[in-house]
Short mmCIF file of C-alpha atoms and ligand atoms in Angstrom, two decimals:
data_model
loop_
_atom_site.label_atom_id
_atom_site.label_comp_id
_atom_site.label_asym_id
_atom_site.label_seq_id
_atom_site.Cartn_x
_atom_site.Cartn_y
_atom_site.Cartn_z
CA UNK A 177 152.19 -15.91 -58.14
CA UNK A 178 154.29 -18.18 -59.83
CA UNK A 179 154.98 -21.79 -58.78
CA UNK A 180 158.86 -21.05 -58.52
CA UNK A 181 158.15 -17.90 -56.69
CA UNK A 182 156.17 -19.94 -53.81
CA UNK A 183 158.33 -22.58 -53.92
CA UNK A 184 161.07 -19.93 -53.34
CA UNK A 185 158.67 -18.17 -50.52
CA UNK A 186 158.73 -21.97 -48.89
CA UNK A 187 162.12 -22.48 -49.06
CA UNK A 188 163.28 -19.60 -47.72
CA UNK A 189 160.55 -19.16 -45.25
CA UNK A 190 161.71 -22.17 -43.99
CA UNK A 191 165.04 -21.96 -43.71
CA UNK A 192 164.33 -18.80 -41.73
CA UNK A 193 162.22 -20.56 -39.45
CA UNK A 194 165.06 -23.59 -38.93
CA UNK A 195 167.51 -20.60 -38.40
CA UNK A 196 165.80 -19.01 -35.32
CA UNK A 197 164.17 -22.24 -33.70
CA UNK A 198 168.18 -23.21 -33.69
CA UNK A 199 168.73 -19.62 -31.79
CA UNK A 200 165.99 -19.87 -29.76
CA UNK A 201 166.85 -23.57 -28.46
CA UNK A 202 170.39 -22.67 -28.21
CA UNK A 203 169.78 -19.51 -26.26
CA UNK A 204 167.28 -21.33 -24.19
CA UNK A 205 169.50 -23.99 -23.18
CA UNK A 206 171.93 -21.50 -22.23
CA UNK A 207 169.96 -19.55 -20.25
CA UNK A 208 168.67 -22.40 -18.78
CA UNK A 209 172.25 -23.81 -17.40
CA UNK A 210 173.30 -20.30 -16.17
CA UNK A 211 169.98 -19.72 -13.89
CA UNK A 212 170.28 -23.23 -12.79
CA UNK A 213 174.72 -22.49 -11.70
CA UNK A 214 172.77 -19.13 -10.08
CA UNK A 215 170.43 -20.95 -8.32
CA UNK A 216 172.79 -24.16 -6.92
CA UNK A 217 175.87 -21.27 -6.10
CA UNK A 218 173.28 -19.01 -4.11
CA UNK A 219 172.10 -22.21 -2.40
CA UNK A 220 175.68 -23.21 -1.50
CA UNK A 221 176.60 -20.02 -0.36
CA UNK A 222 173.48 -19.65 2.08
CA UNK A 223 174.20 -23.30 3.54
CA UNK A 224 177.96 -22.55 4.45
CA UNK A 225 176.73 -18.83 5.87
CA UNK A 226 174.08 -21.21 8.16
CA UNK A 227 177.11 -24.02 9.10
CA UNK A 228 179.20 -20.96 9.85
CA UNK A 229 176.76 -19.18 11.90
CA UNK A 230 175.62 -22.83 13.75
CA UNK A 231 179.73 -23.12 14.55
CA UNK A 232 179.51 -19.43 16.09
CA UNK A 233 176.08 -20.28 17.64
CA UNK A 234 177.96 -23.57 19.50
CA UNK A 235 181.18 -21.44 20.11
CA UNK A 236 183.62 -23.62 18.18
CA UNK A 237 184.66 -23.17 14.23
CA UNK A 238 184.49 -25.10 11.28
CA UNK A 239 187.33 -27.00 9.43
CA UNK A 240 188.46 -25.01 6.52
CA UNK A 241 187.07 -27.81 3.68
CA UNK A 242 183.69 -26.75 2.10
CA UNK A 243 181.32 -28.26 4.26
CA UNK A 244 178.39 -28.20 1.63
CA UNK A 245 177.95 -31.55 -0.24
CA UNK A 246 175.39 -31.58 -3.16
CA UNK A 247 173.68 -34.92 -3.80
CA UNK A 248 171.86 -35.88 -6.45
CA UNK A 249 168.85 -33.69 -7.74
CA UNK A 250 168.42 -30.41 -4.77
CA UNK A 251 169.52 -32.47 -1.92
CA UNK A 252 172.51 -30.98 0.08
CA UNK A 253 174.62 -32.42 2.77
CA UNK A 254 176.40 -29.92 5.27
CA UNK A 255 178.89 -30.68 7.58
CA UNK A 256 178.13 -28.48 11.10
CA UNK A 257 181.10 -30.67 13.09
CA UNK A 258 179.07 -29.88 16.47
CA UNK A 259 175.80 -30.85 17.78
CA UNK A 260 172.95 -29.13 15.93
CA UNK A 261 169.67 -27.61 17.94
CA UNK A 262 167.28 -28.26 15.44
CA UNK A 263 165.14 -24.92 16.23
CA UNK A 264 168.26 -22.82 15.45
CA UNK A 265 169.20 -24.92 12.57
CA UNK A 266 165.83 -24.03 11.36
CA UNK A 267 166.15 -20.45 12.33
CA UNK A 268 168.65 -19.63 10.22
CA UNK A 269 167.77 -21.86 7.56
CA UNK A 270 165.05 -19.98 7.10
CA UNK A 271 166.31 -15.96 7.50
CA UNK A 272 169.20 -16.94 4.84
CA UNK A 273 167.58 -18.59 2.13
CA UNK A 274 165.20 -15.39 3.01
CA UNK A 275 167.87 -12.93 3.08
CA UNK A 276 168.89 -14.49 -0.68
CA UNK A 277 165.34 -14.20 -1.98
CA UNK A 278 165.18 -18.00 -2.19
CA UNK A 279 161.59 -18.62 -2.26
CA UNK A 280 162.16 -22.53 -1.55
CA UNK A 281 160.03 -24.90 0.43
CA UNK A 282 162.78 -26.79 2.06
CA UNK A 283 162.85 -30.08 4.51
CA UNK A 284 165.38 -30.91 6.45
CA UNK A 285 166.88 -34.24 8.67
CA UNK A 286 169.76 -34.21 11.32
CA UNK A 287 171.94 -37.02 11.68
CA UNK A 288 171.59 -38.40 15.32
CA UNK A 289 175.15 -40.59 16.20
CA UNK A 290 173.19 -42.32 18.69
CA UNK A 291 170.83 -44.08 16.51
CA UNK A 292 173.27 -43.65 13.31
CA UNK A 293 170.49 -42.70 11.34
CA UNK A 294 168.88 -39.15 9.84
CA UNK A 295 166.28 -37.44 12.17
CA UNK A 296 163.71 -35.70 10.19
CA UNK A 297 162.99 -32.06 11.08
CA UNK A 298 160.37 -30.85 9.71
CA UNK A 299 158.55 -29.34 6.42
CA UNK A 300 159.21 -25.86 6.05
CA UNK A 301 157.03 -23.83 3.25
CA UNK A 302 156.84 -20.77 1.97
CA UNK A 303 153.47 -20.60 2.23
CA UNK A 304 150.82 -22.28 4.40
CA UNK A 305 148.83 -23.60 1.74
CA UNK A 306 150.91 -25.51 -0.40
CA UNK A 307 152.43 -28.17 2.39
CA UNK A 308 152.71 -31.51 1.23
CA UNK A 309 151.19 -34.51 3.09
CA UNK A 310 154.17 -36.19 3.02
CA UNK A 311 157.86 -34.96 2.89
CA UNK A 312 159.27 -36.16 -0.29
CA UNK A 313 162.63 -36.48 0.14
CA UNK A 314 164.77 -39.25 1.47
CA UNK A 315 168.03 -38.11 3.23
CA UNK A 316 171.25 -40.84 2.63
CA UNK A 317 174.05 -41.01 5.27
CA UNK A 318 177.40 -40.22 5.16
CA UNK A 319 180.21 -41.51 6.89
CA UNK A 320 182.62 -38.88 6.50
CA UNK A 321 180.92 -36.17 9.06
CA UNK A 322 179.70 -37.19 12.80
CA UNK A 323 177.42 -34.01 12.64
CA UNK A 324 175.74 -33.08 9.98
CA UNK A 325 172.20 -32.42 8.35
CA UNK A 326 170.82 -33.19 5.28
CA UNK A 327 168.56 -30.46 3.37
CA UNK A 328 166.24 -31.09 0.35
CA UNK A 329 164.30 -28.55 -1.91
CA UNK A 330 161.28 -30.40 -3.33
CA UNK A 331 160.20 -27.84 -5.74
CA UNK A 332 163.32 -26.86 -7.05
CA UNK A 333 162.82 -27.72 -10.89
CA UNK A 334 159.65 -25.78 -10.84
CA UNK A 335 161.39 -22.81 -8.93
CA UNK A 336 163.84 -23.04 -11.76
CA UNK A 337 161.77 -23.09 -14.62
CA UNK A 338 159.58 -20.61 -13.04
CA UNK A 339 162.30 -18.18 -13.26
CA UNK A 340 162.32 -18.92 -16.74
CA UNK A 341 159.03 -17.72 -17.50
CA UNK A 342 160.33 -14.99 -20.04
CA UNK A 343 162.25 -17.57 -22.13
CA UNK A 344 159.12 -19.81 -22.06
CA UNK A 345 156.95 -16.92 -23.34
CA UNK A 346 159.33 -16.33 -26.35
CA UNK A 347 159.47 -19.52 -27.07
CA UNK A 348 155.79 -20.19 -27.08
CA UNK A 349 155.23 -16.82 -29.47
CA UNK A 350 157.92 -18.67 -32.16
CA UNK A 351 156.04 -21.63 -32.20
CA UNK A 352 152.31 -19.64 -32.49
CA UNK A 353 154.59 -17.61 -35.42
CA UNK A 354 155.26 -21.58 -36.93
CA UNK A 355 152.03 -22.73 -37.01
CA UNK A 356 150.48 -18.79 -38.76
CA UNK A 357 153.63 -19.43 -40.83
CA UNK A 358 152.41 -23.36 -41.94
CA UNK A 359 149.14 -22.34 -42.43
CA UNK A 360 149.59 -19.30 -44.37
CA UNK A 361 151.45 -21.84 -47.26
CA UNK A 362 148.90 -24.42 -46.87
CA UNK A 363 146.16 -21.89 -47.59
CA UNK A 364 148.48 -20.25 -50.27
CA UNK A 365 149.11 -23.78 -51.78
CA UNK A 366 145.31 -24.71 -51.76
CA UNK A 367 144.41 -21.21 -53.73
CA UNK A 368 147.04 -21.45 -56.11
CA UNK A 369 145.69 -25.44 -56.87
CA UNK A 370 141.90 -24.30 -56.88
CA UNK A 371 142.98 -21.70 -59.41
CA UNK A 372 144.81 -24.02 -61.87
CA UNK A 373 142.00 -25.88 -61.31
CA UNK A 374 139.04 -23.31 -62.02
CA UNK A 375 141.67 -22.46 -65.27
CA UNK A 376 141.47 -25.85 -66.76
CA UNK A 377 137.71 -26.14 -66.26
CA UNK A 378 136.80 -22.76 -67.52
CA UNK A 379 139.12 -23.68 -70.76
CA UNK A 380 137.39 -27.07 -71.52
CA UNK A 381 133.94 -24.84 -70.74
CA UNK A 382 135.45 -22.98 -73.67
CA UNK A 383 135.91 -25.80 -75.61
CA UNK A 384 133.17 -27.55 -75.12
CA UNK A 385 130.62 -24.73 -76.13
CA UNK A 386 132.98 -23.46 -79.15
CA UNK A 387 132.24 -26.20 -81.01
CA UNK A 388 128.20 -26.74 -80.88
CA UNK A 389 128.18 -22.86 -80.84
CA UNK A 390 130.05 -22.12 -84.31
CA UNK A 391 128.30 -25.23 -85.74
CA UNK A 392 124.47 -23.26 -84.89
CA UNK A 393 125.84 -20.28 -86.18
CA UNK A 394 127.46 -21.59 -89.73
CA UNK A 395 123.76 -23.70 -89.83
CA UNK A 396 121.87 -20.59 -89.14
CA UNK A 397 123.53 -18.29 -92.20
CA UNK A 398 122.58 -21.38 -94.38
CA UNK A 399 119.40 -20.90 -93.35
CA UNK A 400 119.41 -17.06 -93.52
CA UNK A 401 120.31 -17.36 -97.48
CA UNK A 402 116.82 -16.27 -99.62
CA UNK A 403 117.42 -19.54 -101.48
CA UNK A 404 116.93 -21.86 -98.72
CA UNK A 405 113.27 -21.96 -99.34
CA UNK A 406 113.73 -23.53 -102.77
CA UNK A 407 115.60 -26.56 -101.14
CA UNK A 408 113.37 -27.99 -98.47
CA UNK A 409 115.68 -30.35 -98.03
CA UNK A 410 118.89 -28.93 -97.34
CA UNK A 411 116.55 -26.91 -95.07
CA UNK A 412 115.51 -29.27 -93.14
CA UNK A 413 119.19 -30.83 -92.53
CA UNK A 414 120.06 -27.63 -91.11
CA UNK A 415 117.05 -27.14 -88.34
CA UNK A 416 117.79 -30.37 -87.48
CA UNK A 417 121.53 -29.47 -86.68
CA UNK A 418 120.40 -26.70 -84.96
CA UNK A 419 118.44 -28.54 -83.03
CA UNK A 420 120.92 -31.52 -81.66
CA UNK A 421 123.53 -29.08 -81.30
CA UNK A 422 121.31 -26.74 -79.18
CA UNK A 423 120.19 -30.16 -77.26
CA UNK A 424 123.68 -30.66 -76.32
CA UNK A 425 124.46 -27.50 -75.67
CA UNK A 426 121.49 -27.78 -73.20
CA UNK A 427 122.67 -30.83 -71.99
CA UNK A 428 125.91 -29.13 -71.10
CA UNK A 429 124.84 -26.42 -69.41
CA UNK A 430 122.53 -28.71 -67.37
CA UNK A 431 125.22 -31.04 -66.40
CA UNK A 432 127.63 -28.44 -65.16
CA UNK A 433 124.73 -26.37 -63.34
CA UNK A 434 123.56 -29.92 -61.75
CA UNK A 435 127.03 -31.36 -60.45
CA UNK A 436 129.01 -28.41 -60.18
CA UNK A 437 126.80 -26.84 -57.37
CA UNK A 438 126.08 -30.57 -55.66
CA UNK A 439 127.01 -30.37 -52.36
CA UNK A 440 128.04 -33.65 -51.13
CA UNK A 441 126.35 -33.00 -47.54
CA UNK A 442 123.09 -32.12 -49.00
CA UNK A 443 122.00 -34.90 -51.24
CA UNK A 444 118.59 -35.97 -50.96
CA UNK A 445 118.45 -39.91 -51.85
CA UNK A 446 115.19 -42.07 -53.19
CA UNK A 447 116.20 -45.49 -52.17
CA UNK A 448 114.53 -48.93 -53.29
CA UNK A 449 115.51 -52.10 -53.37
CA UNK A 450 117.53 -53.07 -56.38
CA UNK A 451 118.52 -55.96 -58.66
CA UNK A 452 121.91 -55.10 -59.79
CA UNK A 453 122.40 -57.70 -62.16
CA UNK A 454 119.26 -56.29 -63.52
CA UNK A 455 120.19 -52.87 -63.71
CA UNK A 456 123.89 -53.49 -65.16
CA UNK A 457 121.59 -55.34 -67.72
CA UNK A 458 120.11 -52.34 -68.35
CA UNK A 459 123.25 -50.41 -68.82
CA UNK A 460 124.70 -52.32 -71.16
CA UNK A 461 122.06 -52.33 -73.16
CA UNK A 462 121.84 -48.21 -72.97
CA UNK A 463 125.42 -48.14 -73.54
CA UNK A 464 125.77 -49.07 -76.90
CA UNK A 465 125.17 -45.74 -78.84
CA UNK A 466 128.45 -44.93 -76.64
CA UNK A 467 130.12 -48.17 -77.46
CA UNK A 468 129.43 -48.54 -81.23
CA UNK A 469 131.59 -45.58 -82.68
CA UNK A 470 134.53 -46.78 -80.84
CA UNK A 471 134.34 -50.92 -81.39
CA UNK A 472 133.70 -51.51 -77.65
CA UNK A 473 132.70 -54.57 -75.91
CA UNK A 474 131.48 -54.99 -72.35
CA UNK A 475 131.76 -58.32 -70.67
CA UNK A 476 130.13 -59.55 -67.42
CA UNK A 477 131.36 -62.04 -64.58
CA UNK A 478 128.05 -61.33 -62.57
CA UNK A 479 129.67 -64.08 -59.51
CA UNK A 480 127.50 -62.65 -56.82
CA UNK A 481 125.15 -64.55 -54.60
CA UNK A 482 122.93 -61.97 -53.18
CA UNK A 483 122.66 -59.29 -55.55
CA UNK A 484 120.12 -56.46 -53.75
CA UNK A 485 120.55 -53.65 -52.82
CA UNK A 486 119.23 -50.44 -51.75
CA UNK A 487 119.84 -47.48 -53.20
CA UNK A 488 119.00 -44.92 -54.64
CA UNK A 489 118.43 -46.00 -58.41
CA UNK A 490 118.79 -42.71 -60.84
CA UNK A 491 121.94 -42.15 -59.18
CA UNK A 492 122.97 -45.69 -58.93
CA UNK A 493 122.53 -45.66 -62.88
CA UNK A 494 124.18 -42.67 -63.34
CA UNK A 495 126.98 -43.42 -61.38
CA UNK A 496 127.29 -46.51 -62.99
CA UNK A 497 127.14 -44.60 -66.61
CA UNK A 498 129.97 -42.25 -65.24
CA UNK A 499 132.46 -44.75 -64.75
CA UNK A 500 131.65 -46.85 -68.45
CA UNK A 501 131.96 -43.17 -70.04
CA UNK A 502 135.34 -42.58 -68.98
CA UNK A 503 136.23 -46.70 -69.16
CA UNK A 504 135.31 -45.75 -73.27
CA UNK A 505 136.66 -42.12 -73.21
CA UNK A 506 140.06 -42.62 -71.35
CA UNK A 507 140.97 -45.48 -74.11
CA UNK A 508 143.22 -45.59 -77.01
CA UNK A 509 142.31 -49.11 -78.06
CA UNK A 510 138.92 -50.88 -78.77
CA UNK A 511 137.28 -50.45 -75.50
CA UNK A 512 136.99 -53.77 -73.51
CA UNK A 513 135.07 -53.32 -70.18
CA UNK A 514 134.52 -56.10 -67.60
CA UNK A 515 131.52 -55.40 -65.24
CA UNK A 516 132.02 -57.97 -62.35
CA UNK A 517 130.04 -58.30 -59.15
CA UNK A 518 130.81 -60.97 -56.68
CA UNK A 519 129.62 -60.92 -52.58
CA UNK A 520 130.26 -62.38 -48.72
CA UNK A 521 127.42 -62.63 -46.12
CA UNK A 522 127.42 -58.92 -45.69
CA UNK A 523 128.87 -56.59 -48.87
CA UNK A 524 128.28 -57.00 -52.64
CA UNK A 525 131.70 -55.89 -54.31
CA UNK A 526 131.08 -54.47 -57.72
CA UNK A 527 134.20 -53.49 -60.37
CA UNK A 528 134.41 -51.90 -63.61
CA UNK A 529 137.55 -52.66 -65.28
CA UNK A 530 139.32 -51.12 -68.53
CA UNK A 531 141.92 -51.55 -70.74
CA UNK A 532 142.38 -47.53 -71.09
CA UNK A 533 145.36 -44.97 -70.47
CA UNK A 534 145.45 -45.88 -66.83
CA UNK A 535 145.83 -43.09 -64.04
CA UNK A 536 149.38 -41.80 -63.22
CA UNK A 537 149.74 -43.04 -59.18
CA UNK A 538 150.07 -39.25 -58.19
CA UNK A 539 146.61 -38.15 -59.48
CA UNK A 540 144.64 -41.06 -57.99
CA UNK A 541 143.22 -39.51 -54.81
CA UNK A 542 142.45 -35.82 -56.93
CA UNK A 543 140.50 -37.59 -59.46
CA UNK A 544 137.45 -37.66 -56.87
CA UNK A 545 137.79 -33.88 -56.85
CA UNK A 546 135.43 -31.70 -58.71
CA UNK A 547 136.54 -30.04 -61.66
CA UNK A 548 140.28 -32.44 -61.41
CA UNK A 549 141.11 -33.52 -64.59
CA UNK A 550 144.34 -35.56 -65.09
CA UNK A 551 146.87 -33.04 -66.86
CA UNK A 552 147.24 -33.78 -70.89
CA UNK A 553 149.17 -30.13 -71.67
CA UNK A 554 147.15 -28.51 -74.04
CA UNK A 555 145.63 -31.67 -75.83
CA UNK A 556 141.87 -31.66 -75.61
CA UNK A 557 141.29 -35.40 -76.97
CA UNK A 558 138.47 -36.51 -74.37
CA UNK A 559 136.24 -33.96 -73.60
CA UNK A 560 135.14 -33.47 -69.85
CA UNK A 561 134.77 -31.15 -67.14
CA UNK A 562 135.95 -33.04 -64.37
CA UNK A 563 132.74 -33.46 -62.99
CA UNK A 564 131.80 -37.02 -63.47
CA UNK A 565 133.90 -39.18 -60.15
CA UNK A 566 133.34 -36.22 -58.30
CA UNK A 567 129.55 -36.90 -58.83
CA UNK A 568 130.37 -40.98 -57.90
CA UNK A 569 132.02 -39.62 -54.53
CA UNK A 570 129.04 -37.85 -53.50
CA UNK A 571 126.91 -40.47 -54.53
CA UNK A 572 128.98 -43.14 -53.09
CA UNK A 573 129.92 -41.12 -49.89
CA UNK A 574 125.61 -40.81 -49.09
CA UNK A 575 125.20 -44.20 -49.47
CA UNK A 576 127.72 -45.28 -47.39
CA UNK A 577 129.69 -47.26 -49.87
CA UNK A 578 133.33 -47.34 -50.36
CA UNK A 579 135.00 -46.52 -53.41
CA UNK A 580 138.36 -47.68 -54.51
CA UNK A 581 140.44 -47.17 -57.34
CA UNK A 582 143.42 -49.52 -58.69
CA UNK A 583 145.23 -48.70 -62.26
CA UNK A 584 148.14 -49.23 -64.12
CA UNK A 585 149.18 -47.42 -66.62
CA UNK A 586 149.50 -49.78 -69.26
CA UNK A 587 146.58 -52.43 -68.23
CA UNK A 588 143.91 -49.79 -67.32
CA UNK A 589 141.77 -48.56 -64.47
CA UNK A 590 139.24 -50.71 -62.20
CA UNK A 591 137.15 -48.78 -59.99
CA UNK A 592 135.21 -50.97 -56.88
CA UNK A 593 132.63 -50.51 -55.30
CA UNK A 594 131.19 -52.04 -52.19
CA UNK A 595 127.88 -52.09 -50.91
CA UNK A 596 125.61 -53.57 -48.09
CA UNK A 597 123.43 -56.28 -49.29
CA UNK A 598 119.41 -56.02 -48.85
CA UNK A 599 118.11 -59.09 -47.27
CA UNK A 600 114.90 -58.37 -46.86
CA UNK A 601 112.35 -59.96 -48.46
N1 ATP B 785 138.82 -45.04 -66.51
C1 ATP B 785 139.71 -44.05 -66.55
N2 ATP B 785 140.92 -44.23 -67.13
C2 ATP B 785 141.83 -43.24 -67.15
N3 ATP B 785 141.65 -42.03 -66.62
C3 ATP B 785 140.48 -41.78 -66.01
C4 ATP B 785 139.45 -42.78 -65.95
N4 ATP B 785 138.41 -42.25 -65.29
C5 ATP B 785 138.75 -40.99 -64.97
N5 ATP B 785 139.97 -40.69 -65.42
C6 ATP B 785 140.70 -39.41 -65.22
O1 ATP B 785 140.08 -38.72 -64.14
C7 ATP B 785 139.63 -37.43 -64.55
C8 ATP B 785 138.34 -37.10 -63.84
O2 ATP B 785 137.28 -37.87 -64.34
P1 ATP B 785 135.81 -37.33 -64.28
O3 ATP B 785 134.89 -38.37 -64.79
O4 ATP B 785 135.57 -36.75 -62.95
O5 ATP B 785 135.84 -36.09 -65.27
P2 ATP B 785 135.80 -36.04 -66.85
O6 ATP B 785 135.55 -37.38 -67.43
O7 ATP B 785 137.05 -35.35 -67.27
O8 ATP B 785 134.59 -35.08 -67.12
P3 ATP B 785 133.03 -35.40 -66.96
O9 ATP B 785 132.90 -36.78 -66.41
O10 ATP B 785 132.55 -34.36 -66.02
O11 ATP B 785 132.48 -35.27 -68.30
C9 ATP B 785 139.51 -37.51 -66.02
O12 ATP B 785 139.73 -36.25 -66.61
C10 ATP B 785 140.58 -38.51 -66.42
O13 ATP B 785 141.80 -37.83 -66.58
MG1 MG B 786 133.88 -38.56 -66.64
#
């Protein structure tokens, strides 16, 4: 698929998504206010029927002012305006929240005018398992009524959202259809990247082998001609390309079969005790048939106190060459590499720095990836197959070092790397 065509996918799969999370919330909340009016009105309407049957029950009647007063939260006040037998109060509590399919645990307090303070009643649940230790609520005064009682119902939110379970359920399949959603463009976006990816690498494959290739096979016709014998020289010019260019070729192949199926959990390491400055020594010296052709100097600020440590030391060398190859390949000037190693008590702290292209900020982390090369169109000036940090990761990553990488793209590139120190003797 094409990038605008995903991008377009995206956009409007999002938008989508935006669109009915809005609905959903939106309906939600409505719902939400409506059962809770439901709920509070059905309450109301059961605690008036109960101070209207308590006024029958004491033979008197009630003034004509609603006598239900809701507090804060589910607590209710109601006005009975006679004296109140607490087991009838209770009676009928109970048989008309029943009668209204009010599934409530409920607790109730009567106002005594002797003591001018709230009697409580008792618990009342609607079933004998879930009773409380303690009663919860805490019933206020009021000075308007001489007889009254105050009722609380302690599990009303959960009552509430209980009868919400539908709208919960709905809302719990849209988010479960957000997160498939998200992850079907994440794993979309990683395909589509691993593709461009496995494009650029199989076209500097291409590239790579075209060369050495065409070169054996223009050497080979020389050397096909009947004449050839007659010029031992010329003869021997041509084997001899034949044979470098099939030694790189091999060289190639070897590379990309080595690093490309490395697995970074399976490494096996040989580790020693090493003398960095001795091996960077080493280097430099080995590095010169890269560093000749292109005018390049390497200089050394070897600060370090304590410079041993153990690794692994074919790797350690190779990782090493890795990072000089690019510091020479990724350069438009004379090369001019600083090797630099300086340490505390605990970590040496090694840096290779260039004066090359530099790294554009946005392809710094992918340039440990393997087979990431930094975009140059269709320009195949350094030749590569993305292999080589992606190698220094693994390599860094088993030894436990860290790896950092600072650049600018006019200065260069300086890759750091710090390790433990041996101390042992
Ligand atoms: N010192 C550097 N300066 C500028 N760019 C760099 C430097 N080192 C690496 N890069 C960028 O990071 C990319 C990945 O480097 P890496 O060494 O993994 O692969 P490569 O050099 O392209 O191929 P290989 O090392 O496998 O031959 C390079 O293609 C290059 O664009
Ligand atoms: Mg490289």
């Amino acid at each position: 698929m094409k990038s605008w065509k995903i991008r377009m996918v995206l956009l409007m799969g999002t938008i989508s998504i935006v669109g009915i999370v809005l609905v959903q919330i939106y309906w939600v909340r409505q719902a939400f206010d409506t059962r809770n009016r439901q709920l509070r009105q059905t309450i109301s309407i059961a605690l008036i029927n109960v101070a209207n049957k308590m006024a029958e029950f004491n033979g008197g009647a009630l003034p004509n002012a609603n006598p239900v007063i809701q507090l804060s939260g589910a607590s209710y006040i109601v006005n009975v305006n006679d004296v109140i037998d607490a087991g009838v109060l209770e009676h009928y509590l109970k048989s008309e929240l029943h009668y209204r399919g009010l599934n409530l645990d409920f607790e109730y307090a009567i106002y005594d005018c002797s003591s001018d303070s709230m009697v409580y009643g008792n618990y009342v649940s609607t079933s004998e398992s879930d009773k409380p230790e303690k009663p919860s609520g805490t019933f206020p005064r009021l000075d308007k009524y001489t007889y009254y009682f105050g009722i609380h119902f302690p599990y009303f939110s959960g009552y509430l959202l209980n009868s919400m379970r539908i709208w919960i359920l709905s809302s719990v399949i849209l988010l479960a259809v957000i997160v498939f959603f998200s992850y079907a463009m994440f794993i979309i976006f990683r395909q589509k990247r691993l593709a461009e990816v496995q494009k650029d690498f199989l076209d500097n494959m291409t590239h790579e082998f075209k060369t050495p290739i065409s070169t054996i096979s223009v050497a080979a016709d020389v050397l096909s001609r009947p004449d050839i014998v007659q010029n031992p020289q010329k003869l021997f010019t041509y084997a001899s390309i034949i044979r470098s260019e099939n030694l790189r070729l091999q060289e190639q192949v070897e590379k990309i079969l080595q690093l490309a199926t490395l697995d970074r959990t399976s490494i096996r390491l040989h580790p020693g005790k090493i003398d960095l400055h001795e091996l960077i020594g080493n280097l430099i010296k080995n590095s010169e048939p890269n560093l000749t052709p292109r005018n390049g100097k390497i200089e050394t600020h070897l600060h370090a106190e304590k410079f041993n440590v153990t690794a692994d030391r074919v790797h350690l060398t190779n990782v090493l060459f890795n990072l000089l190859d690019n510091a020479v390949k990724y350069n438009r000037r004379e090369p001019l590499i600083v090797l630099a190693t300086g340490s505390d008590a605990k970590q040496l702290t090694l840096t290779v720095r260039d004066n090359g292209i530099g790294i554009p900020p946005e392809y710094r982390k992918k340039i440990f990836d393997k087979f990431f090369r930094v975009p140059t169109g269709n320009v195949h000036d350094a030749k590569g197959f993305g292999l080589g940090l992606s190698y220094v990761k693994s390599i860094a990553d088993a030894h436990g070092w860290d790896l950092m990488v600072t650049s600018d793209v006019s200065t260069g590139t300086e890759f750091t790397i710090k390790m433990n120190i041996d101390t042992s003797d």
